[in-house]
Short mmCIF file of C-alpha atoms in Angstrom, two decimals:
data_model
loop_
_atom_site.label_atom_id
_atom_site.label_comp_id
_atom_site.label_asym_id
_atom_site.label_seq_id
_atom_site.Cartn_x
_atom_site.Cartn_y
_atom_site.Cartn_z
CA MET T 1 -50.71 -94.19 32.85
CA ARG T 2 -51.24 -93.15 29.62
CA ILE T 3 -48.36 -94.62 27.12
CA THR T 4 -47.77 -93.79 23.69
CA TYR T 5 -45.90 -97.01 22.15
CA ILE T 6 -43.91 -96.59 18.77
CA HIS T 7 -43.07 -99.67 17.02
CA GLN T 8 -42.87 -99.44 12.96
CA TYR T 9 -42.95 -103.27 13.00
CA PHE T 10 -45.89 -104.03 15.07
CA LYS T 11 -47.75 -107.65 14.50
CA THR T 12 -50.83 -109.07 15.94
CA PRO T 13 -50.86 -112.95 16.49
CA GLY T 14 -52.77 -113.20 12.98
CA MET T 15 -49.68 -111.75 11.36
CA SER T 16 -46.14 -113.41 10.37
CA GLY T 17 -43.81 -111.94 12.67
CA GLY T 18 -42.51 -111.19 16.22
CA THR T 19 -45.45 -110.23 18.91
CA ARG T 20 -43.64 -109.10 21.66
CA SER T 21 -45.26 -105.31 21.50
CA TYR T 22 -48.62 -106.90 20.95
CA GLU T 23 -48.22 -109.02 24.04
CA PHE T 24 -46.33 -106.24 26.15
CA ALA T 25 -48.68 -103.46 25.30
CA ARG T 26 -52.06 -106.16 25.80
CA ARG T 27 -50.65 -106.62 29.30
CA LEU T 28 -50.12 -103.10 29.78
CA VAL T 29 -54.13 -102.63 29.00
CA GLU T 30 -55.01 -105.35 31.53
CA ARG T 31 -52.83 -103.61 34.12
CA GLY T 32 -55.34 -100.51 33.74
CA HIS T 33 -53.15 -98.33 31.70
CA GLU T 34 -53.88 -96.73 28.20
CA VAL T 35 -51.96 -98.02 25.07
CA HIS T 36 -51.92 -95.82 22.26
CA LEU T 37 -49.50 -97.96 19.71
CA ILE T 38 -48.14 -96.02 16.30
CA THR T 39 -46.80 -98.07 13.56
CA GLY T 40 -46.54 -98.74 9.97
CA ASP T 41 -48.92 -100.67 7.58
CA PRO T 42 -46.99 -101.52 4.81
CA ASP T 43 -50.10 -102.84 2.18
CA ALA T 44 -52.59 -99.59 3.20
CA GLY T 45 -53.04 -97.01 1.24
CA ARG T 46 -54.58 -94.63 4.25
CA ALA T 47 -53.84 -94.19 8.25
CA ARG T 48 -56.63 -95.99 9.91
CA VAL T 49 -57.20 -96.85 13.91
CA THR T 50 -58.28 -100.29 14.88
CA ASP T 51 -58.50 -101.81 18.94
CA GLU T 52 -56.15 -104.54 19.23
CA ALA T 53 -57.12 -106.25 22.85
CA GLY T 54 -57.92 -102.47 23.91
CA ILE T 55 -54.88 -101.69 22.69
CA VAL T 56 -55.52 -98.18 20.49
CA VAL T 57 -53.57 -98.84 17.02
CA HIS T 58 -52.67 -96.26 14.76
CA TRP T 59 -51.75 -97.86 11.21
CA LEU T 60 -49.64 -95.42 9.26
CA PRO T 61 -49.54 -96.35 5.43
CA VAL T 62 -45.64 -96.57 5.16
CA PRO T 63 -44.45 -99.28 2.96
CA TYR T 64 -41.58 -101.57 3.89
CA SER T 65 -40.24 -105.06 3.50
CA ASN T 66 -37.22 -107.05 4.02
CA ALA T 67 -36.52 -107.32 0.44
CA MET T 68 -35.91 -103.86 0.05
CA SER T 69 -32.53 -102.63 -0.57
CA TYR T 70 -30.77 -100.72 2.17
CA ARG T 71 -31.65 -97.17 0.53
CA ARG T 72 -35.27 -97.78 0.12
CA ARG T 73 -35.38 -99.18 3.92
CA LEU T 74 -34.13 -95.76 5.06
CA TRP T 75 -36.73 -94.01 3.06
CA SER T 76 -39.24 -96.33 4.56
CA PHE T 77 -37.73 -95.51 8.12
CA LEU T 78 -37.44 -91.36 7.59
CA GLY T 79 -41.64 -91.98 6.24
CA PHE T 80 -42.26 -93.43 9.24
CA VAL T 81 -40.38 -90.81 11.55
CA GLY T 82 -42.61 -87.98 9.81
CA ARG T 83 -45.75 -89.79 10.03
CA SER T 84 -45.37 -90.81 13.53
CA ALA T 85 -44.18 -87.81 14.68
CA LEU T 86 -47.47 -85.74 13.78
CA VAL T 87 -49.41 -88.60 15.36
CA ALA T 88 -47.46 -89.00 18.83
CA GLY T 89 -47.38 -85.13 19.13
CA ARG T 90 -51.09 -85.12 19.18
CA LEU T 91 -51.39 -87.77 21.70
CA ARG T 92 -51.60 -87.27 25.43
CA HIS T 93 -49.24 -89.09 27.27
CA ASP T 94 -47.48 -90.13 30.77
CA LEU T 95 -44.48 -91.85 29.21
CA VAL T 96 -43.47 -92.36 25.55
CA PHE T 97 -41.93 -96.16 24.96
CA ALA T 98 -40.21 -96.35 21.37
CA THR T 99 -38.88 -99.56 20.50
CA SER T 100 -36.08 -100.14 17.79
CA THR T 101 -35.36 -101.40 14.88
CA PRO T 102 -34.88 -98.57 13.28
CA LEU T 103 -32.98 -96.80 16.00
CA THR T 104 -35.11 -93.86 14.04
CA VAL T 105 -38.03 -94.37 16.28
CA ALA T 106 -36.18 -92.44 18.71
CA ILE T 107 -36.86 -89.41 17.02
CA PRO T 108 -40.70 -89.43 17.10
CA GLY T 109 -40.14 -90.69 20.52
CA ALA T 110 -38.46 -87.62 21.76
CA TRP T 111 -40.32 -85.20 20.09
CA ALA T 112 -43.39 -86.64 21.86
CA ALA T 113 -41.82 -86.81 25.29
CA LEU T 114 -40.91 -83.41 24.88
CA ARG T 115 -43.93 -81.77 23.59
CA ARG T 116 -45.64 -83.69 26.50
CA ARG T 117 -42.80 -83.06 28.93
CA ALA T 118 -43.02 -86.93 29.71
CA PRO T 119 -40.24 -89.32 29.80
CA MET T 120 -39.36 -91.51 27.15
CA VAL T 121 -38.33 -95.16 27.50
CA LEU T 122 -36.14 -96.46 24.47
CA GLU T 123 -35.88 -100.55 23.63
CA VAL T 124 -33.00 -101.80 21.68
CA ARG T 125 -33.44 -104.77 19.56
CA ASP T 126 -29.87 -104.68 18.06
CA VAL T 127 -26.63 -103.18 18.58
CA TRP T 128 -26.58 -100.25 17.08
CA PRO T 129 -24.42 -98.93 14.82
CA GLU T 130 -21.93 -101.86 15.36
CA LEU T 131 -24.20 -104.17 13.55
CA PRO T 132 -25.50 -102.27 10.50
CA VAL T 133 -21.52 -101.26 9.95
CA ALA T 134 -20.75 -105.12 10.06
CA MET T 135 -23.09 -106.00 7.73
CA GLY T 136 -21.82 -103.45 5.26
CA ALA T 137 -25.12 -101.41 5.31
CA LEU T 138 -23.39 -98.16 6.55
CA ARG T 139 -20.47 -98.06 4.62
CA SER T 140 -19.43 -94.24 4.11
CA PRO T 141 -17.91 -92.34 6.74
CA VAL T 142 -20.53 -89.67 6.73
CA SER T 143 -23.43 -92.40 7.05
CA ARG T 144 -21.21 -93.96 9.97
CA TRP T 145 -20.76 -90.68 11.69
CA ALA T 146 -24.69 -89.76 11.49
CA ALA T 147 -25.45 -93.22 12.92
CA GLU T 148 -23.18 -92.94 15.85
CA ARG T 149 -24.60 -89.60 16.55
CA LEU T 150 -27.95 -90.64 16.17
CA GLU T 151 -27.14 -93.37 18.63
CA ALA T 152 -25.72 -91.28 21.34
CA TRP T 153 -28.52 -88.45 20.81
CA ALA T 154 -31.26 -91.03 21.37
CA TYR T 155 -29.69 -92.98 24.44
CA ARG T 156 -29.36 -89.55 26.00
CA ARG T 157 -32.73 -88.43 25.89
CA ALA T 158 -34.22 -91.65 27.10
CA ALA T 159 -34.88 -91.65 30.65
CA ARG T 160 -34.40 -95.81 30.29
CA VAL T 161 -32.96 -98.12 27.82
CA ILE T 162 -33.99 -101.65 27.91
CA ALA T 163 -31.96 -104.27 25.74
CA LEU T 164 -33.16 -107.52 24.50
CA SER T 165 -29.94 -109.28 25.50
CA PRO T 166 -26.88 -109.13 27.93
CA GLY T 167 -24.58 -108.41 25.07
CA MET T 168 -26.51 -105.63 23.58
CA ALA T 169 -26.58 -103.82 27.48
CA ALA T 170 -22.86 -104.44 27.68
CA SER T 171 -22.28 -102.71 24.41
CA ILE T 172 -24.46 -99.71 25.84
CA ARG T 173 -23.10 -99.60 28.99
CA ARG T 174 -19.32 -99.90 27.55
CA ARG T 175 -19.85 -96.69 25.61
CA PHE T 176 -22.26 -94.78 27.40
CA PRO T 177 -21.91 -95.54 31.05
CA ARG T 178 -24.17 -92.95 32.52
CA VAL T 179 -27.43 -94.39 30.40
CA PRO T 180 -29.35 -96.51 32.71
CA VAL T 181 -29.95 -99.95 30.95
CA THR T 182 -32.60 -102.89 31.88
CA VAL T 183 -31.97 -106.21 30.09
CA VAL T 184 -35.57 -107.78 28.74
CA PRO T 185 -34.91 -110.27 26.55
CA ASN T 186 -37.32 -111.38 24.27
CA SER T 187 -39.77 -114.24 25.75
CA CYS T 188 -41.81 -117.24 25.69
CA ASP T 189 -45.51 -117.69 25.54
CA ARG T 190 -46.23 -121.28 27.33
CA THR T 191 -50.06 -120.34 26.72
CA LEU T 192 -49.92 -119.74 23.20
CA PHE T 193 -47.58 -123.04 22.66
CA ALA T 194 -49.44 -125.17 25.41
CA GLY T 195 -50.90 -127.07 22.55
CA ALA T 196 -48.31 -127.24 20.17
CA GLY T 197 -47.58 -131.25 20.48
CA ARG T 198 -51.21 -131.91 19.57
CA ALA T 199 -51.13 -129.33 16.77
CA GLY T 200 -47.41 -130.70 15.58
CA VAL T 201 -48.89 -134.68 15.14
CA ALA T 202 -51.90 -133.30 12.88
CA LEU T 203 -49.21 -131.23 10.84
CA ARG T 204 -47.44 -134.47 10.32
CA GLN T 205 -50.23 -136.52 9.55
CA GLU T 206 -51.59 -134.13 6.63
CA THR T 207 -48.09 -133.46 5.16
CA PRO T 208 -47.06 -136.71 3.16
CA TRP T 209 -43.40 -135.31 2.82
CA LEU T 210 -43.00 -135.34 6.69
CA GLY T 211 -44.77 -138.34 8.39
CA ASP T 212 -43.03 -139.31 10.96
CA ARG T 213 -39.60 -138.59 9.81
CA PRO T 214 -37.21 -135.96 12.14
CA LEU T 215 -37.79 -132.39 11.17
CA ILE T 216 -35.48 -129.54 11.67
CA LEU T 217 -37.54 -126.35 11.44
CA TYR T 218 -36.23 -122.69 10.55
CA ALA T 219 -39.09 -120.18 11.15
CA GLY T 220 -38.16 -116.59 10.53
CA THR T 221 -37.08 -113.88 7.98
CA LEU T 222 -34.69 -115.17 5.19
CA GLY T 223 -32.49 -111.66 5.13
CA LEU T 224 -29.13 -111.05 4.42
CA ALA T 225 -28.23 -111.36 7.88
CA ASN T 226 -29.78 -114.82 8.65
CA GLY T 227 -27.53 -116.80 6.14
CA VAL T 228 -30.42 -119.53 5.81
CA ASP T 229 -28.16 -121.43 2.93
CA TYR T 230 -26.50 -122.62 5.76
CA LEU T 231 -29.32 -124.91 6.33
CA VAL T 232 -29.46 -125.57 2.63
CA ARG T 233 -25.69 -126.72 2.44
CA MET T 234 -26.52 -128.99 5.45
CA ALA T 235 -29.43 -130.47 3.83
CA ALA T 236 -27.05 -131.34 0.86
CA ARG T 237 -24.89 -133.15 2.94
CA LEU T 238 -27.89 -134.80 5.06
CA ILE T 239 -29.53 -136.24 1.59
CA ASP T 240 -26.52 -138.70 1.45
CA THR T 241 -25.88 -139.95 4.75
CA ASP T 242 -29.37 -139.40 6.81
CA PRO T 243 -31.75 -138.67 3.96
CA GLU T 244 -35.09 -139.46 6.21
CA VAL T 245 -34.30 -135.97 7.73
CA ARG T 246 -36.51 -133.09 6.67
CA ILE T 247 -35.72 -129.34 6.86
CA ALA T 248 -38.39 -127.37 6.76
CA ILE T 249 -38.15 -123.37 6.28
CA VAL T 250 -41.10 -120.96 6.85
CA GLY T 251 -40.85 -117.38 6.56
CA ASP T 252 -40.23 -114.73 3.56
CA GLY T 253 -37.34 -112.20 3.07
CA ARG T 254 -34.90 -110.82 0.51
CA MET T 255 -32.84 -113.76 0.16
CA ARG T 256 -36.09 -116.29 -0.60
CA ASP T 257 -35.56 -116.69 -4.27
CA GLY T 258 -31.46 -117.12 -3.91
CA ILE T 259 -32.27 -119.80 -1.37
CA ARG T 260 -34.92 -121.86 -3.40
CA ALA T 261 -32.28 -121.39 -6.58
CA LEU T 262 -29.44 -122.95 -4.26
CA ALA T 263 -31.48 -125.33 -3.07
CA ALA T 264 -32.53 -126.79 -6.57
CA GLU T 265 -29.08 -126.24 -7.27
CA LEU T 266 -28.02 -128.65 -4.85
CA GLY T 267 -30.74 -131.39 -5.52
CA VAL T 268 -32.36 -131.03 -2.22
CA LEU T 269 -35.57 -128.51 -2.86
CA ASP T 270 -38.75 -130.84 -2.08
CA ARG T 271 -36.72 -133.94 -1.34
CA ASN T 272 -35.38 -133.17 2.07
CA LEU T 273 -35.60 -129.56 1.95
CA PHE T 274 -39.05 -127.55 1.74
CA LEU T 275 -39.49 -123.83 1.02
CA LEU T 276 -42.92 -122.83 2.50
CA GLY T 277 -44.19 -119.33 2.79
CA PRO T 278 -45.06 -117.34 5.77
CA VAL T 279 -47.30 -117.94 8.45
CA SER T 280 -48.83 -116.43 11.27
CA LYS T 281 -47.59 -116.21 14.71
CA ALA T 282 -50.92 -118.65 15.85
CA GLU T 283 -50.23 -120.83 12.81
CA VAL T 284 -46.51 -121.38 13.17
CA VAL T 285 -47.15 -123.31 16.67
CA ALA T 286 -48.30 -126.57 14.71
CA PHE T 287 -44.70 -126.42 13.23
CA PHE T 288 -42.82 -125.76 16.22
CA GLY T 289 -44.83 -128.99 17.54
CA ALA T 290 -43.97 -131.18 14.95
CA CYS T 291 -40.32 -130.33 14.98
CA ASP T 292 -37.65 -132.32 16.52
CA LEU T 293 -35.09 -129.67 16.19
CA ALA T 294 -35.49 -125.71 15.97
CA ALA T 295 -32.33 -124.04 13.86
CA SER T 296 -31.51 -120.27 14.37
CA VAL T 297 -28.81 -119.17 12.13
CA PHE T 298 -26.76 -116.38 11.38
CA VAL T 299 -23.95 -115.43 8.60
CA ASP T 300 -20.77 -115.04 10.48
CA VAL T 301 -20.49 -111.86 11.92
CA PRO T 302 -19.78 -111.53 15.86
CA GLU T 303 -22.17 -108.62 16.55
CA LEU T 304 -25.39 -110.83 15.62
CA GLY T 305 -24.15 -113.31 18.74
CA SER T 306 -25.99 -110.33 20.83
CA ASN T 307 -29.12 -110.62 19.11
CA SER T 308 -32.40 -112.46 20.77
CA PRO T 309 -34.46 -114.15 18.28
CA ASN T 310 -37.89 -114.71 18.57
CA LYS T 311 -37.85 -118.47 17.08
CA VAL T 312 -35.28 -119.27 19.66
CA PHE T 313 -37.75 -118.54 22.74
CA ASP T 314 -40.72 -120.16 20.42
CA ALA T 315 -38.92 -123.41 20.30
CA PHE T 316 -38.40 -123.55 24.30
CA ALA T 317 -42.11 -122.75 24.87
CA ALA T 318 -42.79 -125.53 22.53
CA GLY T 319 -40.24 -127.67 24.63
CA ARG T 320 -38.16 -127.84 21.43
CA PRO T 321 -34.68 -127.88 21.45
CA VAL T 322 -32.48 -125.42 19.43
CA ALA T 323 -29.52 -125.81 16.96
CA VAL T 324 -27.41 -122.56 16.25
CA ASN T 325 -24.24 -121.77 14.13
CA HIS T 326 -22.62 -118.77 16.10
CA ASP T 327 -21.24 -117.67 19.47
CA GLY T 328 -23.16 -115.50 21.80
CA TRP T 329 -25.26 -115.67 25.19
CA ILE T 330 -28.05 -117.89 23.14
CA ALA T 331 -25.25 -120.22 22.51
CA ASP T 332 -23.65 -120.22 25.73
CA LEU T 333 -27.24 -120.76 27.06
CA ILE T 334 -27.68 -123.82 24.97
CA THR T 335 -24.49 -125.18 26.19
CA GLU T 336 -24.83 -124.62 29.93
CA SER T 337 -28.85 -125.93 29.86
CA GLY T 338 -28.36 -128.68 27.51
CA ALA T 339 -31.22 -127.41 25.58
CA GLY T 340 -30.07 -128.05 22.22
CA LEU T 341 -26.51 -127.98 20.25
CA VAL T 342 -23.70 -125.68 18.99
CA LEU T 343 -23.15 -126.21 15.06
CA PRO T 344 -19.72 -125.14 13.20
CA PRO T 345 -20.33 -121.93 11.05
CA HIS T 346 -18.83 -122.51 8.27
CA ASP T 347 -18.39 -126.45 8.20
CA THR T 348 -22.05 -127.75 6.86
CA GLY T 349 -20.36 -131.55 6.56
CA ARG T 350 -20.04 -131.41 10.45
CA ALA T 351 -22.82 -129.86 11.12
CA ALA T 352 -24.94 -132.43 9.56
CA ALA T 353 -23.13 -135.04 11.36
CA ALA T 354 -23.85 -133.46 14.70
CA VAL T 355 -27.50 -132.80 13.69
CA SER T 356 -27.85 -136.88 12.75
CA ALA T 357 -26.22 -137.58 15.73
CA PHE T 358 -28.54 -135.54 17.91
CA LEU T 359 -31.77 -136.27 16.30
CA SER T 360 -30.87 -140.53 16.44
CA ASP T 361 -30.17 -140.08 20.24
CA ARG T 362 -33.93 -140.40 21.64
CA ALA T 363 -32.61 -140.19 25.32
CA GLY T 364 -30.80 -137.19 24.69
CA CYS T 365 -33.64 -135.66 22.50
CA ARG T 366 -36.06 -136.13 25.28
CA ALA T 367 -33.46 -134.63 27.79
CA ALA T 368 -32.96 -131.83 25.52
CA ARG T 369 -36.56 -130.93 25.28
CA ALA T 370 -36.79 -131.07 29.26
CA ALA T 371 -34.27 -128.48 29.48
CA ALA T 372 -35.83 -126.20 26.42
CA TYR T 373 -39.08 -126.01 28.54
CA ALA T 374 -37.47 -125.55 31.78
CA LEU T 375 -36.03 -122.43 30.32
CA ALA T 376 -39.23 -121.33 29.17
CA ARG T 377 -41.07 -122.05 32.67
CA ASP T 378 -38.08 -120.84 34.92
CA ARG T 379 -36.33 -118.01 33.43
CA PHE T 380 -37.96 -116.69 30.18
CA ASP T 381 -41.79 -117.20 30.86
CA ARG T 382 -43.27 -113.93 29.25
CA ASP T 383 -45.43 -112.98 32.27
CA LEU T 384 -42.57 -112.96 34.20
CA LEU T 385 -40.42 -110.86 32.30
CA PHE T 386 -43.24 -108.51 31.59
CA GLU T 387 -43.10 -107.69 35.41
CA ASP T 388 -39.33 -106.37 34.52
CA PHE T 389 -40.68 -104.55 31.69
CA VAL T 390 -43.39 -102.76 33.47
CA ALA T 391 -41.42 -102.00 36.28
CA ALA T 392 -38.75 -100.29 33.80
CA LEU T 393 -41.69 -98.03 32.57
CA THR T 394 -43.06 -97.06 35.44
CA GLY T 395 -39.79 -96.35 37.56
CA ALA T 396 -38.96 -94.28 34.39
CA GLN T 397 -42.44 -92.37 34.74
CA ARG T 398 -41.66 -91.88 38.58
CA GLY T 399 -38.35 -90.24 37.99
CA GLU T 400 -36.69 -92.96 40.07
CA ALA T 401 -33.21 -93.83 39.75
CA ALA T 402 -32.34 -96.67 37.89
CA THR T 403 -30.47 -99.03 39.90
CA ALA T 404 -30.65 -101.32 37.08
CA GLY T 405 -28.38 -99.09 35.16
CA ALA T 406 -25.23 -100.51 36.50
CA GLY T 407 -27.04 -104.05 36.11
CA ARG T 408 -30.58 -105.97 35.69
CA THR T 409 -33.55 -105.44 37.42
CA ALA T 410 -33.20 -107.98 40.67
CA ALA T 411 -35.80 -110.61 39.01
CA SER T 412 -34.61 -110.57 35.68
CA SER T 413 -30.96 -110.90 36.85
CA ARG T 414 -31.77 -114.11 38.51
CA ARG T 415 -33.39 -115.51 35.60
CA ILE T 416 -30.99 -114.23 32.93
CA HIS T 417 -27.59 -114.81 34.68
CA ILE T 418 -25.38 -116.28 32.20
CA SER T 419 -21.87 -116.23 33.12
CA ARG T 420 -19.93 -115.62 30.03
CA ALA T 421 -22.26 -112.98 28.50
CA SER T 422 -22.48 -110.07 31.04
#
């Protein structure tokens, strides 16, 4: 197939951020498909085209940063719609694949599909518009109405929808029962993280503040939704009760300055909490290899429980347990598998006590590591989930009836069954 792949936030392994699109597009190329990927380039002054592992990447000069206000982000989204529609409209393709966020990528995707009379597959990475409404990004009745209309329009023009979690799929099916949905969550790159343990040992040896001390890692965006101040407040409790525990926050985003200011105010900055800059996907391997517990935290908004955070699957790939402070399918998965712990969303004192007890239980930590890696190997391996992904694309291109519309693909259903999340 000739595939036009639209993703505004595409990242290669040499960049900071999730590489799902890179890894899936690379595998499509290896299968013999021709892939043109259209993305934004926040730092570029002009458009350019590169070859990334056989993927023809069209980089468009569209400014974007997590530090932007919601208004500026909206202008970024609209700017990408216009530029990507021009490029996508010129390409010849048998299938268009558009992945959110933002959901506005469906506009150039649908245009390109209509122009070449090809099907569009739409990938949904969060619950829209429920999540932006819950987060306060869409406050006016007009903006909510427009978001709901865009959602309905996008789903009805998609030959198939791929959702990144059972909760997202359930939300879509509840409101749009005729839309065919396949669940393909984020996945674990076991090849990339195969050397995580050795890289982690080296990182510990060259990091004086870490050494042999227990390490909690947060590696990801420092945005409004992430609520990383939770870890700062937990550090303030740990510094009195278990001062040897270290917390490393690796990443960037709108809330970075606020997190630094809070850590300084609470007296934990550069004592037991260390705020580091973003690193590439390749470099983050060492941090996961060094950590004893990886954290995935959010503000207390129920809709965020349906997310599929990359950091969770990177931790599993490295064989590291995960701590979350929210409900949802990941929390259920951790509870059922024993691959970490679920922390109270508001009580950072209890959270600190739970983390301290977990880290001091060596046998329990070993068991949790084994459970985490078993999830990576048996249920979320990237090569396994790619088979579900490519099946959804080829099925849509052939016009096959989407049996996954009432459930998941057969292989995905076996690996991702979570009793309370579906």
